[in-house]
Coordinates of C-alpha atoms in Angstrom, one line a residue:
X16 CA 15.2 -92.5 164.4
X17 CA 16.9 -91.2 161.7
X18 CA 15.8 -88.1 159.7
X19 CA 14.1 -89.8 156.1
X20 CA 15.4 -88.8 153.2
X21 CA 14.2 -86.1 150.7
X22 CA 12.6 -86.9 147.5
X23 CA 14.9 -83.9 145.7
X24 CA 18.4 -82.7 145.8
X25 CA 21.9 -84.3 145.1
X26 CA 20.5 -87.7 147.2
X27 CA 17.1 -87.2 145.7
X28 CA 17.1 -90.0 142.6
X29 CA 19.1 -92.6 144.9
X30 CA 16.8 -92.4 147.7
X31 CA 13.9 -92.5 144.9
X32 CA 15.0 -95.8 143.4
X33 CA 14.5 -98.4 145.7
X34 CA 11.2 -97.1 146.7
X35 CA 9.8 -96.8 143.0
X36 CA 10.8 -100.6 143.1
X37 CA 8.2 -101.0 146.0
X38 CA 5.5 -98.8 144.4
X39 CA 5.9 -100.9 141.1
X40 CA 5.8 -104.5 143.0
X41 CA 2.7 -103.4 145.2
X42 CA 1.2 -102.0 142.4
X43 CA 1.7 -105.3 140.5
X44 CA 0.2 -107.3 143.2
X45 CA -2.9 -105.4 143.9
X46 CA -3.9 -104.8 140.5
X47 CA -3.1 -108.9 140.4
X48 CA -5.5 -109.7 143.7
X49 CA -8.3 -107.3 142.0
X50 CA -8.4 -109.7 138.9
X51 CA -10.2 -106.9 137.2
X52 CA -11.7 -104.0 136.3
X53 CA -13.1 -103.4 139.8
X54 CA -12.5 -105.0 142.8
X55 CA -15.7 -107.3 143.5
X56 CA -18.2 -106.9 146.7
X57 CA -19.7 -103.8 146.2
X58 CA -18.7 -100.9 148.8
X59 CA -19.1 -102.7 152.3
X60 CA -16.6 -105.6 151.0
X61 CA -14.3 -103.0 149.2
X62 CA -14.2 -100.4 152.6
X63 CA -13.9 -103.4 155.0
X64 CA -10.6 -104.8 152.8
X65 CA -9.3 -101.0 153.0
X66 CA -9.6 -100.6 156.4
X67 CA -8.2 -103.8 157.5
X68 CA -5.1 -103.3 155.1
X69 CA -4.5 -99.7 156.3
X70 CA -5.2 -100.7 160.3
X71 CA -4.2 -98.2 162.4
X72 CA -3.0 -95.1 160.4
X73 CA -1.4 -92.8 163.2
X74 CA 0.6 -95.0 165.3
X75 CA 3.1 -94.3 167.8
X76 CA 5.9 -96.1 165.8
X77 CA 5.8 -96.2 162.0
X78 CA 5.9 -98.9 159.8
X79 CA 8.8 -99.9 157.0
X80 CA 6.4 -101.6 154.8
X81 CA 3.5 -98.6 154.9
X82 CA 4.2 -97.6 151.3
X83 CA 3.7 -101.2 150.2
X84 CA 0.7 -102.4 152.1
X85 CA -1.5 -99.4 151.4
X86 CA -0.6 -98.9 147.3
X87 CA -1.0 -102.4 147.2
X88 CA -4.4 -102.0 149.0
X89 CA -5.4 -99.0 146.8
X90 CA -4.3 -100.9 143.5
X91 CA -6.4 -103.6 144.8
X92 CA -9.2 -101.7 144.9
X93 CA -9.4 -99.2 142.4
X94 CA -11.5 -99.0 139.4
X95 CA -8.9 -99.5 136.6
X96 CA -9.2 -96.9 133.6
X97 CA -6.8 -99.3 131.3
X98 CA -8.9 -102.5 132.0
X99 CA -11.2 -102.6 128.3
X100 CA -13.9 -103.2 130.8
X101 CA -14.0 -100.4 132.7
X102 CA -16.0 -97.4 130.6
X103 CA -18.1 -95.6 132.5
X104 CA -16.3 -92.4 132.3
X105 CA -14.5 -90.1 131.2
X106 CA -11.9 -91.2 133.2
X107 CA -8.6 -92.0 130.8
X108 CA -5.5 -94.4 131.0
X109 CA -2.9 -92.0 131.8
X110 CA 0.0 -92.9 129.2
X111 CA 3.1 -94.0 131.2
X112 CA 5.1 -91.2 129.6
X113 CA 2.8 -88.6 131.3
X114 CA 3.0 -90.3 134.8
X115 CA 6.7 -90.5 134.4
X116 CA 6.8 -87.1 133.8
X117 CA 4.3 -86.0 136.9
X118 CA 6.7 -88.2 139.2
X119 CA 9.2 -85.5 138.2
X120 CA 7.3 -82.3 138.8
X121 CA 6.9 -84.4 142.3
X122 CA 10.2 -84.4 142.9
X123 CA 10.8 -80.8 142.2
X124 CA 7.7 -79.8 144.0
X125 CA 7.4 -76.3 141.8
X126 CA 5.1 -74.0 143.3
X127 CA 3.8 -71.8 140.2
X128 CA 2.7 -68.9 141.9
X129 CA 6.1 -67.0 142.3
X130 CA 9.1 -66.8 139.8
X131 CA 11.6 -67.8 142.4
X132 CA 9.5 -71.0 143.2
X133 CA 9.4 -72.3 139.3
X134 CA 11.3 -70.9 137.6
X135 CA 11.6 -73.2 134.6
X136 CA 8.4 -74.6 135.1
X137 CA 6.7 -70.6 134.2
X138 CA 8.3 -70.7 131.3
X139 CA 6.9 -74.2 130.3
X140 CA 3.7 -73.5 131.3
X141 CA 3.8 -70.1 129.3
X142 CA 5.0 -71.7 126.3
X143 CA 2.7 -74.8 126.6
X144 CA -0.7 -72.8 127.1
X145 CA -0.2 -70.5 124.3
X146 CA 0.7 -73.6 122.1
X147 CA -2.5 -75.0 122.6
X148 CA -4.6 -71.8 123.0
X149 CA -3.2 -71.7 119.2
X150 CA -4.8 -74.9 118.7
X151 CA -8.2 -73.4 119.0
X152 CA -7.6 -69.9 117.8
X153 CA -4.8 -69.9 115.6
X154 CA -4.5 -66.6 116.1
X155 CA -2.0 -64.0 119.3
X156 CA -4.6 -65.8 121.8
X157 CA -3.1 -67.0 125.3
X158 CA -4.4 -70.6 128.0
X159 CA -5.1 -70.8 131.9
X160 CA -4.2 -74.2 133.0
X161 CA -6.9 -75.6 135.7
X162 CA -7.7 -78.5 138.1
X163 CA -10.5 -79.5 134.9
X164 CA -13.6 -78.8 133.4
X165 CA -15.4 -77.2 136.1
X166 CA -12.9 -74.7 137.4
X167 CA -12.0 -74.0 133.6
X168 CA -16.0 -73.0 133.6
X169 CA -16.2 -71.2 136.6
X170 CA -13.1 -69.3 134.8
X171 CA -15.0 -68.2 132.1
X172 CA -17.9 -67.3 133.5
X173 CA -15.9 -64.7 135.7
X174 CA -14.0 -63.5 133.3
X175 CA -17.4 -62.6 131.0
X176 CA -18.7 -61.1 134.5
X177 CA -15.7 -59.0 135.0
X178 CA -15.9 -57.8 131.6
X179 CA -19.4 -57.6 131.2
X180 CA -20.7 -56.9 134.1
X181 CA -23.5 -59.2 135.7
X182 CA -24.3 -61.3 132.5
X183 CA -27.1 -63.6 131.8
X184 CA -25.6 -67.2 131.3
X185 CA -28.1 -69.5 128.6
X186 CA -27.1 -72.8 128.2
X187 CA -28.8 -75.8 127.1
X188 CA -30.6 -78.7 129.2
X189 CA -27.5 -80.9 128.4
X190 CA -25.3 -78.5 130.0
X191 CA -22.8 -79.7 132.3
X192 CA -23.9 -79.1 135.8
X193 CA -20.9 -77.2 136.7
X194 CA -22.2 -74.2 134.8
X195 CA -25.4 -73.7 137.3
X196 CA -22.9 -74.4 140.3
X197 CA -20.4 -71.6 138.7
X198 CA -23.6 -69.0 138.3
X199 CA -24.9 -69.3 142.0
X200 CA -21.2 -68.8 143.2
X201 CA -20.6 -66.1 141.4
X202 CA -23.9 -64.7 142.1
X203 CA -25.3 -64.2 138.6
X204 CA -28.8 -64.7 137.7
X205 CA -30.6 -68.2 137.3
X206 CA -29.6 -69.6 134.5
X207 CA -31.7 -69.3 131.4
X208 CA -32.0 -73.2 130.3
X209 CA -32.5 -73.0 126.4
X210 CA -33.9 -77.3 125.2
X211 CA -31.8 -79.8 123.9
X212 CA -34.6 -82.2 122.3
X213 CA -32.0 -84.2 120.2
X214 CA -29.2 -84.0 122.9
X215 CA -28.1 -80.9 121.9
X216 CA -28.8 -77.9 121.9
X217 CA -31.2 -76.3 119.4
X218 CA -30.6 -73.2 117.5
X219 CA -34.4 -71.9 116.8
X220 CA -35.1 -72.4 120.7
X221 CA -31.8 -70.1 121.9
X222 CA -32.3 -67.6 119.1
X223 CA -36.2 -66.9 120.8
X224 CA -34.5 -67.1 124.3
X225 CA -31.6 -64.2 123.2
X226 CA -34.6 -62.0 121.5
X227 CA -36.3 -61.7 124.6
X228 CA -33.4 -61.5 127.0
X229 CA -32.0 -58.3 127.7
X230 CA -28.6 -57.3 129.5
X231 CA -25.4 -58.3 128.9
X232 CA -25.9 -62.5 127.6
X233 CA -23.3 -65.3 128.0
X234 CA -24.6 -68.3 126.0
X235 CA -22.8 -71.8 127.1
X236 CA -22.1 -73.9 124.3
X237 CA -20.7 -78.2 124.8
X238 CA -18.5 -79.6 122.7
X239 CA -18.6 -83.2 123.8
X240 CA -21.7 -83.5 126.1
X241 CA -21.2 -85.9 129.8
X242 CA -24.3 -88.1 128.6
X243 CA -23.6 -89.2 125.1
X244 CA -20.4 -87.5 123.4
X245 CA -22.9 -85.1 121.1
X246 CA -21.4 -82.0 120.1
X247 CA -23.9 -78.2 119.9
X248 CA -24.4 -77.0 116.5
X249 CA -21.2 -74.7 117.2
X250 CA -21.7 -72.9 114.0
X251 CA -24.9 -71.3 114.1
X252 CA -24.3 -70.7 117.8
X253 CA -21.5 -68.6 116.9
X254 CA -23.8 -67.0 114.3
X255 CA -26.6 -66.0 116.5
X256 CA -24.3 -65.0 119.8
X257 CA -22.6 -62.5 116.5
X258 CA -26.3 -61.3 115.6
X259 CA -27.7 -61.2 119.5
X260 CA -24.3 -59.7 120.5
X261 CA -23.8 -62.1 123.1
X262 CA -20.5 -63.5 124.3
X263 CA -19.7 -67.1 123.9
X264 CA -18.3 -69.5 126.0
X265 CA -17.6 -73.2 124.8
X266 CA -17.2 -76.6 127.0
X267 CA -15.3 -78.6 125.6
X268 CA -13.9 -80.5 128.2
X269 CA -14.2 -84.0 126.3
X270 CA -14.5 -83.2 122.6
X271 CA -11.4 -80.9 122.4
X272 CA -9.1 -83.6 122.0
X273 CA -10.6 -83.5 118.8
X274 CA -8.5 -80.6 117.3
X275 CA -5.6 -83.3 117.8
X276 CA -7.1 -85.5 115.0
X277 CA -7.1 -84.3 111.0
X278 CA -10.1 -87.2 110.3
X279 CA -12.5 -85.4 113.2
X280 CA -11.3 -81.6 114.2
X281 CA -13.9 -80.6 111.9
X282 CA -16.8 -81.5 114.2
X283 CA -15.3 -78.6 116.1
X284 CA -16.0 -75.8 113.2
X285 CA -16.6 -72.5 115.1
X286 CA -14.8 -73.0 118.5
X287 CA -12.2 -70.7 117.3
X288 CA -15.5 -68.2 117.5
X289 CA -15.8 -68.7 121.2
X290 CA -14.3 -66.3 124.1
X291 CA -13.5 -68.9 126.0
X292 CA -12.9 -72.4 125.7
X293 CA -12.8 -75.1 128.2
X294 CA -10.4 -78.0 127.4
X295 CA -9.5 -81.3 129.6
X296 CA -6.6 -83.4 128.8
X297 CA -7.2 -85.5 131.4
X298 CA -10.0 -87.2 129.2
X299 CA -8.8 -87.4 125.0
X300 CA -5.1 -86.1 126.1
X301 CA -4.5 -89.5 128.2
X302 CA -2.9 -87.2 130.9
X303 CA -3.2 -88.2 135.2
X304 CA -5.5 -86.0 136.9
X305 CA -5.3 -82.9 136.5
X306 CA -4.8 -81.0 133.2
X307 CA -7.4 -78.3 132.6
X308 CA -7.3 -75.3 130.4
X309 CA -9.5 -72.4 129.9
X310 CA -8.1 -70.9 126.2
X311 CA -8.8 -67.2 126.2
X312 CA -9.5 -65.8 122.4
X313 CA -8.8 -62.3 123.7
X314 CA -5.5 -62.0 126.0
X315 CA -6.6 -59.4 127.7
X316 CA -9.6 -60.2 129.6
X317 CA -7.1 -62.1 131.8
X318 CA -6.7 -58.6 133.6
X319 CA -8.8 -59.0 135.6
X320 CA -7.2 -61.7 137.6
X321 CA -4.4 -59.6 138.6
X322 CA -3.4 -59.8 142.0
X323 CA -0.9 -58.2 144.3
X324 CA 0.9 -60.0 147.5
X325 CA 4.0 -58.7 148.3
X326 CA 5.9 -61.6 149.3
X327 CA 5.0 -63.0 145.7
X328 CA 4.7 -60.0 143.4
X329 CA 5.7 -57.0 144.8
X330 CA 5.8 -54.4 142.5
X331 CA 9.4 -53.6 142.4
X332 CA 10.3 -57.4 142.0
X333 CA 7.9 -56.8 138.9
X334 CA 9.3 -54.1 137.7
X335 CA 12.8 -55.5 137.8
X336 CA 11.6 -58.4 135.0
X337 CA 10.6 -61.1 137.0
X338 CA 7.5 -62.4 136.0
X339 CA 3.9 -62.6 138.3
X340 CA 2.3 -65.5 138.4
X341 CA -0.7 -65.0 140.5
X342 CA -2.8 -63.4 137.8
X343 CA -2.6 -67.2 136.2
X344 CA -5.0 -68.7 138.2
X345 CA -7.4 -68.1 141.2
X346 CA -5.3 -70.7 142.9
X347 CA -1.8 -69.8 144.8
X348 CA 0.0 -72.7 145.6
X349 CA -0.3 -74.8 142.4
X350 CA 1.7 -77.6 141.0
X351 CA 3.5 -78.0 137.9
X352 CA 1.1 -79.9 135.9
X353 CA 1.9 -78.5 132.8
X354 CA 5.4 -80.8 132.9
X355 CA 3.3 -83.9 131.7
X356 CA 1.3 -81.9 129.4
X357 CA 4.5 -80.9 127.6
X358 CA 6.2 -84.1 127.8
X359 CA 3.0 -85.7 126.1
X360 CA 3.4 -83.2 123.4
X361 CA 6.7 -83.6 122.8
X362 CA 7.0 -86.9 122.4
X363 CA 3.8 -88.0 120.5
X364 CA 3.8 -85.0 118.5
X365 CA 0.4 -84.0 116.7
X366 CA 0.1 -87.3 114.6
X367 CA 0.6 -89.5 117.5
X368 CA -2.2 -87.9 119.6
X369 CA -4.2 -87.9 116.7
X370 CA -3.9 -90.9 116.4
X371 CA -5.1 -92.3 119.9
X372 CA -8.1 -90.2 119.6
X373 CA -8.8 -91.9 116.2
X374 CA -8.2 -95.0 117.6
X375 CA -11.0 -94.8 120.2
X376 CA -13.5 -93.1 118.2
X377 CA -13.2 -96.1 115.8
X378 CA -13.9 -98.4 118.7
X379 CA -17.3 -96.6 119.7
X380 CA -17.7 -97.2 116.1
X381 CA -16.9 -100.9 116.2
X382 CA -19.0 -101.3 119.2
X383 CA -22.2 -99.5 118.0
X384 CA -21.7 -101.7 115.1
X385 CA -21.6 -105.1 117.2
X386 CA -25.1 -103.2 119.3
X387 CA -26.7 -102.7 116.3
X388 CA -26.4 -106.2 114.8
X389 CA -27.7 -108.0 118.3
X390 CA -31.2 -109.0 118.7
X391 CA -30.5 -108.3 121.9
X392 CA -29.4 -104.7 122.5
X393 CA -31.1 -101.4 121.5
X394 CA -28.5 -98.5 120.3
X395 CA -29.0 -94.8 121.3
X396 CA -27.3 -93.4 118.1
X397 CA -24.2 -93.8 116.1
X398 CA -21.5 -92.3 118.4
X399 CA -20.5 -88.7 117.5
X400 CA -17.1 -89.4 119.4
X401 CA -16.4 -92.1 121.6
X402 CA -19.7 -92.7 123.5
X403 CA -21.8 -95.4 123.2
X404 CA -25.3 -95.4 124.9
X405 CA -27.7 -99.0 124.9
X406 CA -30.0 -101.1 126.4
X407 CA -31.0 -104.6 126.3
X408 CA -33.9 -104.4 124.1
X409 CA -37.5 -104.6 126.1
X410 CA -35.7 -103.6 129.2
X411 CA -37.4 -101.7 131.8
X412 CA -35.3 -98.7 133.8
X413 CA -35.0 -100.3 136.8
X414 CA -33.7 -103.0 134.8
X415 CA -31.2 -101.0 132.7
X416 CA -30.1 -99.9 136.7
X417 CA -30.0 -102.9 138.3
X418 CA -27.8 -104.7 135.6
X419 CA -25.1 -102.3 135.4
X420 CA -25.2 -102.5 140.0
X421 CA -24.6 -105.9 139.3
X422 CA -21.1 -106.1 137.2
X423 CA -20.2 -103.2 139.4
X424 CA -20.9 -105.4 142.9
X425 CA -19.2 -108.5 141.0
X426 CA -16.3 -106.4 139.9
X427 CA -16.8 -108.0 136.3
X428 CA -17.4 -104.3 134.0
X429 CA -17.6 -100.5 134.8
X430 CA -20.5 -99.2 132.5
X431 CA -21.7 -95.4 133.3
X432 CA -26.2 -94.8 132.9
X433 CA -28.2 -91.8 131.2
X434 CA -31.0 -90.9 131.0
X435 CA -32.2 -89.1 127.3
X436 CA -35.6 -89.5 125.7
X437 CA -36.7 -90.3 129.0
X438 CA -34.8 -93.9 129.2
X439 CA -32.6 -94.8 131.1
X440 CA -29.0 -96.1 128.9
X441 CA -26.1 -98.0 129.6
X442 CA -22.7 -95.5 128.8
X443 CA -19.7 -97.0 127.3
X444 CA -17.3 -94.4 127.0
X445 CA -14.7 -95.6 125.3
X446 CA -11.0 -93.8 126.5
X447 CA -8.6 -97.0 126.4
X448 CA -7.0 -96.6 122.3
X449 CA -5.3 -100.3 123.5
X450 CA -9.0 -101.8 123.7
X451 CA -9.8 -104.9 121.3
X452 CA -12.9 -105.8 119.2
X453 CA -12.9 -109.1 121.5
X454 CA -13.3 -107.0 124.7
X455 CA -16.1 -105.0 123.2
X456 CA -17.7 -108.4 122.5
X457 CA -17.0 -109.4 126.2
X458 CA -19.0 -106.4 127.3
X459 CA -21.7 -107.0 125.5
X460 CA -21.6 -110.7 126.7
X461 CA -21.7 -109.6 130.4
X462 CA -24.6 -107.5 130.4
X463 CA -26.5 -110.0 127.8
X464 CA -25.6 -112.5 130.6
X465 CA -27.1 -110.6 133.4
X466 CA -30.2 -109.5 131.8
X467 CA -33.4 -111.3 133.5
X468 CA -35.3 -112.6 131.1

């Protein structure tokens, strides 16, 4: 058996070719056998298609046609982000400049936690964080890029540890959960859970929680909550974190593609008040999984990530000018996913990301329109970015539940559930800036049309 050939070096791009052709045609054909936004069955059909496609995985001899049969099998069933019908999450189209550019940083397979194993791709990422960490500070302020949200959280919270000390971390009850997962492995104090009657959270309640707190205090702040898009009075959070002396830390994994858009950045007035910022271009930056930041107001609490290995930093290599890495992240081997990050930018430019955003907050708007007007639907609120939560009207829980199992068993739409005001709603979030006013009406068909009456 010959030896196969490399993805990189002189023979790289012609061994490449013929086997992008493959990917693209099984791709075609399994996105063409789905017929949809899911693949229809429900799990036992959907793992039993798998594993018949896939057989047996470590055979003795290997197989010429084992990179069509199983992308075709995973195109086949996957839950499509660029069907119109599938909204459940915050889970994007990537934009097919983006992917182009990851296949790249594939090829080239930079490692970004030594000079000498990226060393174009450091200076990217260098240039490319502070870019954006500019974005929300305008101001000498600097970016970690991260696997998403949650790492970008745990992040900060060690960062205000390491500074602080063992801080108190106050969030609100629409937190995302990865905040109480970052406090227990960090081994800070329970989190002090401040309410969020209206969805988010509210100012009188966390100014009575920080006067009777003592210690150094790290109050959470969202930007963009999981449940419904709603955005924390950011504002008067700053004010009273100013007044309580308390350091502030904002998530805004989902609403920070706002600062891309002239018509809606100001809904983000006062993240440039924030220590840290958590921002996810995997979600309004239409980027593949993964493209995380953590934006750091103050450059040098990123101290304390410093970290000597000698094979990767030794201190004479340092010394001599070439950079260190490993005080970047708490990761070492980590890919080069600032390539399609940069690419993005550079092509699109600030007007044409601002545009897709705009583009899919109208929809919400278009479809909390069509909700409103039905008989037949109930509507949460107006969407504050591209959320949408409703209910067929008179609908119990269970039934809110059951309909959305259903279009997920027939494959037919991918709507995501919440629970606020102690009812259960149906999420559309809307992340696809191609989606039409027809396929908004479709959706509301389906779940009209599998409503018991």
């Amino acid at each position: 058996m010959s030896t196969p050939p490399l993805a990189s070096g002189p023979q790289g791009p012609h061994a490449l070719r013929p086997l992008l052709d493959t990917v693209l045609d099984a791709l075609t054909q399994g996105t063409a056998a789905r017929g949809g936004p899911l693949p229809a069955g429900g799990p036992e059909q959907v793992a039993r298609r798998l594993r018949d496609a896939a057989g047996d995985l470590l055979p003795q001899h290997g197989s010429d046609d084992a990179l069509h049969t199983l992308v075709r099998a995973l195109a086949e069933g996957a839950a499509d982000p660029a069907d119109p019908l599938c909204a459940a999450h915050l889970h994007c189209p990537p934009l097919a400049v983006a992917t182009a550019a990851d296949l790249a940083a594939s090829v080239l397979n930079p490692s970004l936690d030594s000079w000498d194993q990226a060393p174009a791709a450091s200076e990217l990422e260098a240039l490319v964080t502070r870019t954006l960490a500019h974005e929300v500070y305008g101001t000498d302020s600097d970016a970690l890029v991260t696997t998403g949200g949650t790492e970008s959280n745990q992040l900060a919270l060690l960062l205000a540890r390491e500074k602080h000390g063992s801080v108190q971390l106050v969030h609100g009850a629409n937190a995302h959960h990865s905040l109480h997962r970052a406090a227990w492995l960090l081994g800070l104090p329970e989190p002090v859970v401040v309410p969020a009657p209206a969805g988010t959270l509210d100012p009188a309640a966390l100014d009575s929680a920080l006067t009777h707190l003592h210690g150094p205090l790290l109050v959470a702040a969202t930007a963009g909550t999981t449940d419904a898009g709603l955005i924390d009075p950011l504002p008067d959070i700053a004010d009273l974190c100013a007044t309580h002396g308390a350091r502030l830390h904002i998530d805004a994994a989902y609403g920070g593609g706002l600062l891309f858009s002239d018509r809606h950045r100001t809904r983000l007035d006062g993240l440039d008040r924030a220590d840290t910022v958590t921002l996810d271009l995997h979600k309004l930056g239409w980027q593949p999984v993964a493209a995380g930041l953590l934006a750091v107001r103050d450059p040098a609490d990123l101290t304390t990530l410093g970290h000597r290995a000698d094979y990767l930093n030794a201190d004479d290599d340092t010394e001599a000018g070439l950079p260190d890495l490993l005080g970047r992240s708490l990761r070492t081997t980590r890919r080069p996913d600032i390539l399609k990050i940069a690419v993005t930018l550079k092509t699109l430019g600030r007007h044409g990301i601002g545009a897709l955003v705009d583009q899919v907050c109208a929809h919400a708007q278009e479809l909390a329109d069509l909700t409103a007007a039905h008989p037949g639907f109930e509507l949460y609120d107006r969407p504050v970015i591209s959320t949408v939560l409703f209910r067929p009207t008179d609908a119990t829980d269970d039934t809110v539940a059951a309909v959305r199992r259903t279009l997920l068993n027939e494959g037919r739409a991918v709507l995501g559930r919440a629970t606020l005001d102690g009812r259960r709603w149906l999420k559309a979030t809307l992340l696809n800036p191609h989606t039409r006013p027809g396929d908004l009406a479709t959706l509301l068909k389906l779940v009209e049309g599998h409503t018991p009456r």
